[in-house]
Coordinates of C-alpha atoms and ligand atoms in Angstrom, one line a residue:
X7 CA 20.3 -7.4 -46.9
X8 CA 17.9 -6.9 -49.8
X9 CA 19.3 -7.2 -53.3
X10 CA 18.7 -3.6 -54.1
X11 CA 20.7 -2.8 -51.1
X12 CA 23.5 -5.0 -52.0
X13 CA 23.7 -3.5 -55.4
X14 CA 23.9 0.2 -54.1
X15 CA 26.8 -0.8 -51.8
X16 CA 28.5 -2.6 -54.5
X17 CA 32.1 -1.6 -55.0
X18 CA 32.8 -4.1 -57.9
X19 CA 30.3 -6.2 -59.7
X20 CA 31.4 -8.8 -62.4
X21 CA 29.3 -10.8 -64.6
X22 CA 30.4 -13.6 -66.7
X23 CA 34.0 -12.9 -66.7
X24 CA 36.2 -14.8 -69.0
X25 CA 39.9 -14.8 -69.4
X26 CA 41.9 -16.5 -71.9
X27 CA 45.6 -16.4 -72.3
X28 CA 47.2 -17.2 -75.7
X29 CA 50.5 -18.8 -75.2
X30 CA 51.8 -19.9 -78.7
X31 CA 49.3 -22.1 -80.2
X32 CA 47.7 -22.8 -77.0
X33 CA 44.6 -21.0 -75.2
X34 CA 44.7 -21.1 -71.4
X35 CA 41.3 -20.6 -70.0
X36 CA 42.4 -19.1 -66.6
X37 CA 38.7 -17.8 -65.9
X38 CA 35.5 -19.4 -67.2
X39 CA 32.6 -17.4 -66.3
X40 CA 32.9 -15.7 -63.2
X41 CA 30.2 -13.7 -61.2
X42 CA 31.1 -11.9 -58.2
X43 CA 29.7 -8.7 -56.3
X44 CA 31.9 -7.0 -53.5
X45 CA 30.0 -4.8 -51.2
X46 CA 31.6 -1.9 -49.3
X47 CA 33.2 -2.7 -45.8
X48 CA 33.3 -6.5 -46.7
X49 CA 36.3 -8.8 -46.4
X50 CA 36.3 -11.4 -49.0
X51 CA 39.0 -14.3 -49.2
X52 CA 39.5 -16.1 -52.6
X53 CA 40.9 -19.6 -51.9
X54 CA 41.4 -22.5 -54.5
X55 CA 44.4 -24.8 -55.7
X56 CA 47.5 -23.5 -57.5
X57 CA 46.4 -22.6 -61.1
X58 CA 42.7 -22.3 -60.3
X59 CA 42.5 -18.5 -61.5
X60 CA 42.9 -16.6 -58.0
X61 CA 45.7 -14.4 -59.2
X62 CA 44.1 -13.8 -62.6
X63 CA 40.7 -12.8 -60.8
X64 CA 42.4 -10.6 -58.4
X65 CA 44.2 -8.8 -61.2
X66 CA 41.0 -8.4 -63.1
X67 CA 39.3 -7.0 -60.0
X68 CA 42.0 -4.7 -59.4
X69 CA 41.8 -3.6 -63.1
X70 CA 45.5 -4.7 -63.5
X71 CA 44.5 -6.8 -66.4
X72 CA 41.1 -6.8 -68.6
X73 CA 39.0 -9.6 -69.1
X74 CA 38.6 -11.4 -72.5
X75 CA 34.9 -11.0 -72.0
X76 CA 32.2 -10.2 -69.5
X77 CA 30.9 -7.3 -67.7
X78 CA 32.8 -5.2 -65.0
X79 CA 31.5 -2.4 -63.0
X80 CA 33.8 -0.4 -60.6
X81 CA 31.6 2.1 -58.3
X82 CA 28.9 1.7 -61.1
X83 CA 31.0 2.5 -64.0
X84 CA 31.7 0.1 -66.7
X85 CA 35.4 -0.6 -66.9
X86 CA 35.2 -2.2 -70.5
X87 CA 34.4 1.2 -71.8
X88 CA 37.2 3.2 -70.0
X89 CA 40.2 4.1 -72.0
X90 CA 43.6 2.9 -70.6
X91 CA 44.8 6.2 -68.8
X92 CA 41.2 6.7 -67.5
X93 CA 41.1 3.3 -66.2
X94 CA 44.6 3.7 -64.4
X95 CA 43.6 6.9 -62.9
X96 CA 40.4 5.2 -61.4
X97 CA 42.7 2.3 -60.1
X98 CA 45.3 4.6 -58.6
X99 CA 42.5 6.6 -56.8
X100 CA 40.4 3.7 -55.7
X101 CA 42.5 0.5 -55.4
X102 CA 45.6 -0.4 -53.1
X103 CA 47.7 -3.5 -53.6
X104 CA 49.5 -5.7 -51.5
X105 CA 51.7 -8.6 -53.2
X106 CA 53.2 -11.7 -51.8
X107 CA 56.8 -10.3 -52.7
X108 CA 56.1 -6.9 -51.5
X109 CA 57.1 -5.2 -55.0
X110 CA 58.9 -2.3 -53.3
X111 CA 61.5 -0.4 -55.2
X112 CA 64.8 -1.1 -54.0
X113 CA 66.6 2.2 -54.7
X114 CA 63.6 4.1 -52.9
X115 CA 63.6 4.7 -49.1
X116 CA 60.8 3.5 -47.0
X117 CA 58.9 7.1 -47.2
X118 CA 59.5 7.4 -51.0
X119 CA 58.2 3.8 -51.3
X120 CA 55.0 4.6 -49.7
X121 CA 54.8 7.7 -51.8
X122 CA 54.9 5.9 -55.0
X123 CA 51.2 5.7 -55.8
X124 CA 51.0 9.6 -55.1
X125 CA 53.7 10.1 -57.9
X126 CA 51.5 8.2 -60.3
X127 CA 48.6 10.4 -59.6
X128 CA 50.7 13.4 -60.5
X129 CA 50.9 14.7 -56.7
X130 CA 53.6 17.0 -55.2
X131 CA 54.8 14.6 -52.6
X132 CA 56.9 17.2 -51.0
X133 CA 53.9 19.2 -50.2
X134 CA 53.7 19.5 -46.3
X135 CA 50.3 17.5 -46.2
X136 CA 51.3 14.6 -48.6
X137 CA 54.6 14.3 -46.6
X138 CA 52.7 14.2 -43.3
X139 CA 50.2 11.5 -44.9
X140 CA 53.1 9.2 -45.9
X141 CA 54.8 9.6 -42.5
X142 CA 51.5 9.1 -40.7
X143 CA 51.2 5.8 -42.5
X144 CA 54.6 4.7 -41.8
X145 CA 53.8 5.2 -38.1
X146 CA 50.6 3.3 -38.5
X147 CA 52.5 0.4 -39.8
X148 CA 55.1 0.7 -37.0
X149 CA 58.0 2.0 -39.1
X150 CA 57.8 5.7 -37.9
X151 CA 61.6 5.2 -37.2
X152 CA 62.8 3.6 -40.3
X153 CA 61.7 6.4 -43.0
X154 CA 65.0 6.5 -44.6
X155 CA 65.8 2.8 -44.8
X156 CA 65.9 1.1 -47.8
X157 CA 63.9 -2.3 -48.4
X158 CA 67.2 -4.5 -48.0
X159 CA 67.7 -3.1 -44.7
X160 CA 64.3 -4.5 -43.6
X161 CA 63.0 -7.7 -42.7
X162 CA 60.3 -9.4 -44.8
X163 CA 57.4 -8.4 -42.2
X164 CA 58.7 -4.8 -42.1
X165 CA 58.8 -4.7 -46.1
X166 CA 55.0 -6.0 -46.1
X167 CA 54.4 -3.3 -43.7
X168 CA 55.8 -0.5 -46.3
X169 CA 53.6 -2.2 -48.9
X170 CA 50.4 -1.9 -46.7
X171 CA 51.4 1.7 -46.1
X172 CA 51.8 2.3 -49.9
X173 CA 48.5 0.7 -50.4
X174 CA 46.6 3.1 -48.3
X175 CA 48.4 6.4 -49.5
X176 CA 45.5 7.2 -52.0
X177 CA 43.0 6.3 -49.2
X178 CA 41.5 3.7 -51.7
X179 CA 37.9 2.3 -51.3
X180 CA 39.4 -1.3 -51.3
X181 CA 42.6 -3.1 -50.9
X182 CA 43.5 -6.1 -53.0
X183 CA 46.0 -8.5 -51.5
X184 CA 47.4 -11.7 -53.2
X185 CA 49.1 -14.0 -50.6
X186 CA 50.2 -11.3 -48.4
X187 CA 51.6 -13.7 -45.8
X188 CA 53.0 -16.1 -48.2
X189 CA 56.8 -15.3 -47.6
X190 CA 56.5 -14.4 -44.1
X191 CA 57.0 -16.8 -41.0
X192 CA 53.9 -17.6 -38.9
X193 CA 54.4 -14.9 -36.2
X194 CA 55.2 -12.1 -38.7
X195 CA 52.1 -13.3 -41.0
X196 CA 49.9 -12.9 -38.0
X197 CA 50.9 -9.3 -37.4
X198 CA 50.3 -8.5 -41.1
X199 CA 46.9 -10.2 -41.0
X200 CA 46.0 -8.2 -37.6
X201 CA 46.8 -5.0 -39.4
X202 CA 44.6 -6.1 -42.4
X203 CA 41.9 -6.8 -39.8
X204 CA 42.2 -3.3 -38.3
X205 CA 41.9 -1.7 -41.7
X206 CA 38.8 -3.8 -42.3
X207 CA 37.2 -2.9 -38.9
X208 CA 37.8 0.9 -39.9
X209 CA 35.9 0.4 -43.1
X210 CA 38.2 -0.6 -45.8
X211 CA 37.0 -3.3 -48.2
X212 CA 39.5 -6.1 -48.4
X213 CA 39.8 -8.7 -51.0
X214 CA 42.7 -11.4 -50.3
X215 CA 43.8 -14.3 -52.1
X216 CA 45.1 -17.3 -49.9
X217 CA 45.5 -21.0 -50.1
X218 CA 45.7 -20.9 -46.2
X219 CA 42.5 -21.9 -44.1
X220 CA 43.7 -20.2 -41.3
X221 CA 44.2 -16.7 -43.3
X222 CA 40.7 -17.3 -44.8
X223 CA 39.1 -17.6 -41.4
X224 CA 39.6 -14.0 -40.8
X225 CA 37.2 -13.1 -43.9
X226 CA 33.3 -12.4 -43.8
X227 CA 33.0 -14.6 -47.0
X228 CA 35.1 -17.2 -48.6
X229 CA 35.2 -17.8 -52.4
X230 CA 36.3 -21.2 -53.4
X231 CA 37.6 -21.2 -57.0
X232 CA 38.5 -24.4 -59.0
X233 CA 39.4 -24.5 -62.8
X234 CA 38.6 -20.9 -63.5
X235 CA 35.2 -20.9 -61.9
X236 CA 33.8 -20.3 -58.3
X237 CA 33.1 -23.5 -57.0
X238 CA 31.2 -22.5 -53.9
X239 CA 31.0 -19.4 -51.5
X240 CA 31.0 -19.8 -47.6
X241 CA 30.0 -17.1 -45.2
X242 CA 31.9 -16.7 -42.1
X243 CA 29.2 -16.8 -39.4
X244 CA 30.0 -14.1 -36.7
X245 CA 32.0 -12.0 -38.9
X246 CA 29.5 -9.2 -39.5
X247 CA 30.6 -6.6 -42.0
X248 CA 31.7 -3.3 -40.2
X249 CA 29.7 -0.3 -40.8
Ligands
ADP312 P1 46.4 -19.2 -59.3 O1 46.8 -17.7 -58.8 O2 45.1 -19.6 -58.5 O3 47.5 -20.0 -58.8 P2 46.6 -18.1 -61.8 O4 45.4 -17.0 -61.9 O5 47.9 -17.5 -61.6 O6 46.1 -19.1 -60.7 O7 46.7 -19.0 -63.0 C1 45.3 -19.5 -63.7 C2 46.0 -20.2 -64.9 O8 46.1 -19.2 -66.0 C3 47.1 -21.2 -64.9 O9 46.7 -22.2 -65.8 C4 48.2 -20.2 -65.3 O10 49.3 -21.0 -65.9 C5 47.5 -19.5 -66.5 N1 48.0 -18.2 -66.6 C6 48.0 -17.1 -65.6 N2 48.6 -15.8 -66.0 C7 49.3 -16.4 -67.2 C8 49.8 -15.6 -68.4 N3 50.1 -14.2 -68.1 N4 50.1 -16.1 -69.5 C9 49.6 -17.2 -69.6 N5 48.9 -18.0 -68.9 C10 48.7 -17.5 -67.5
MG313 MG1 48.3 -16.8 -57.6

């Protein structure tokens, strides 16, 4: 792919990103000059030891946190110049999130948890088309018969499936996942990874943080982080980007 084409298909482009956390008198330099372009339809794994900056990077890529300095373009728009509310709108429409600990709301049912991002967008979730969308997604992740269950009535794998359905409800361009199988047994983890593979083969861009080689093998591209920087990148041959 030529550089011009790669730039056109870029969902996210970051350049010279630094993130410094101030903890009392101590500056923690979590990211120290990171450049990364993520193209549409790709599946990128971010690996590295604990503390290397993976979650910080994912949070910045997902516009959950702002860099201390550096450039960030989301679909061609400069994130640094966006007001907070515009940024959260852009995030809600374009990005979906899956976390290690599922982050479901315990008081809400499966269907209500799936609808949470719609509520943030100010959508009437009881409108028939929105109810149908959430129900279809519950079915897609195999929970069509659990719509009224609450998270504590579900297994870990089922909870992560709810989180995956929730991440899809706004039909985002890209899904960001931080150790999505970290709390699951290996068989359940495999099912979740298969589901993520399916989403990618249908065209969703995936960025996934893991410390597990076995998980990273599924990605097209593996970005290895060390000490807040990208130490190296490996392209997984034979894993062409779906188009
Ligand atoms: P990883 O996900 O690779 O384990 P993190 O991105 O969570 O690494 O953390 C990178 C570094 O930044 C670590 O030294 C961590 O302690 C520090 N860090 C992360 N988040 C914060 C925060 N909110 N406040 C202070 N330090 C933080
Ligand atoms: Mg982390």
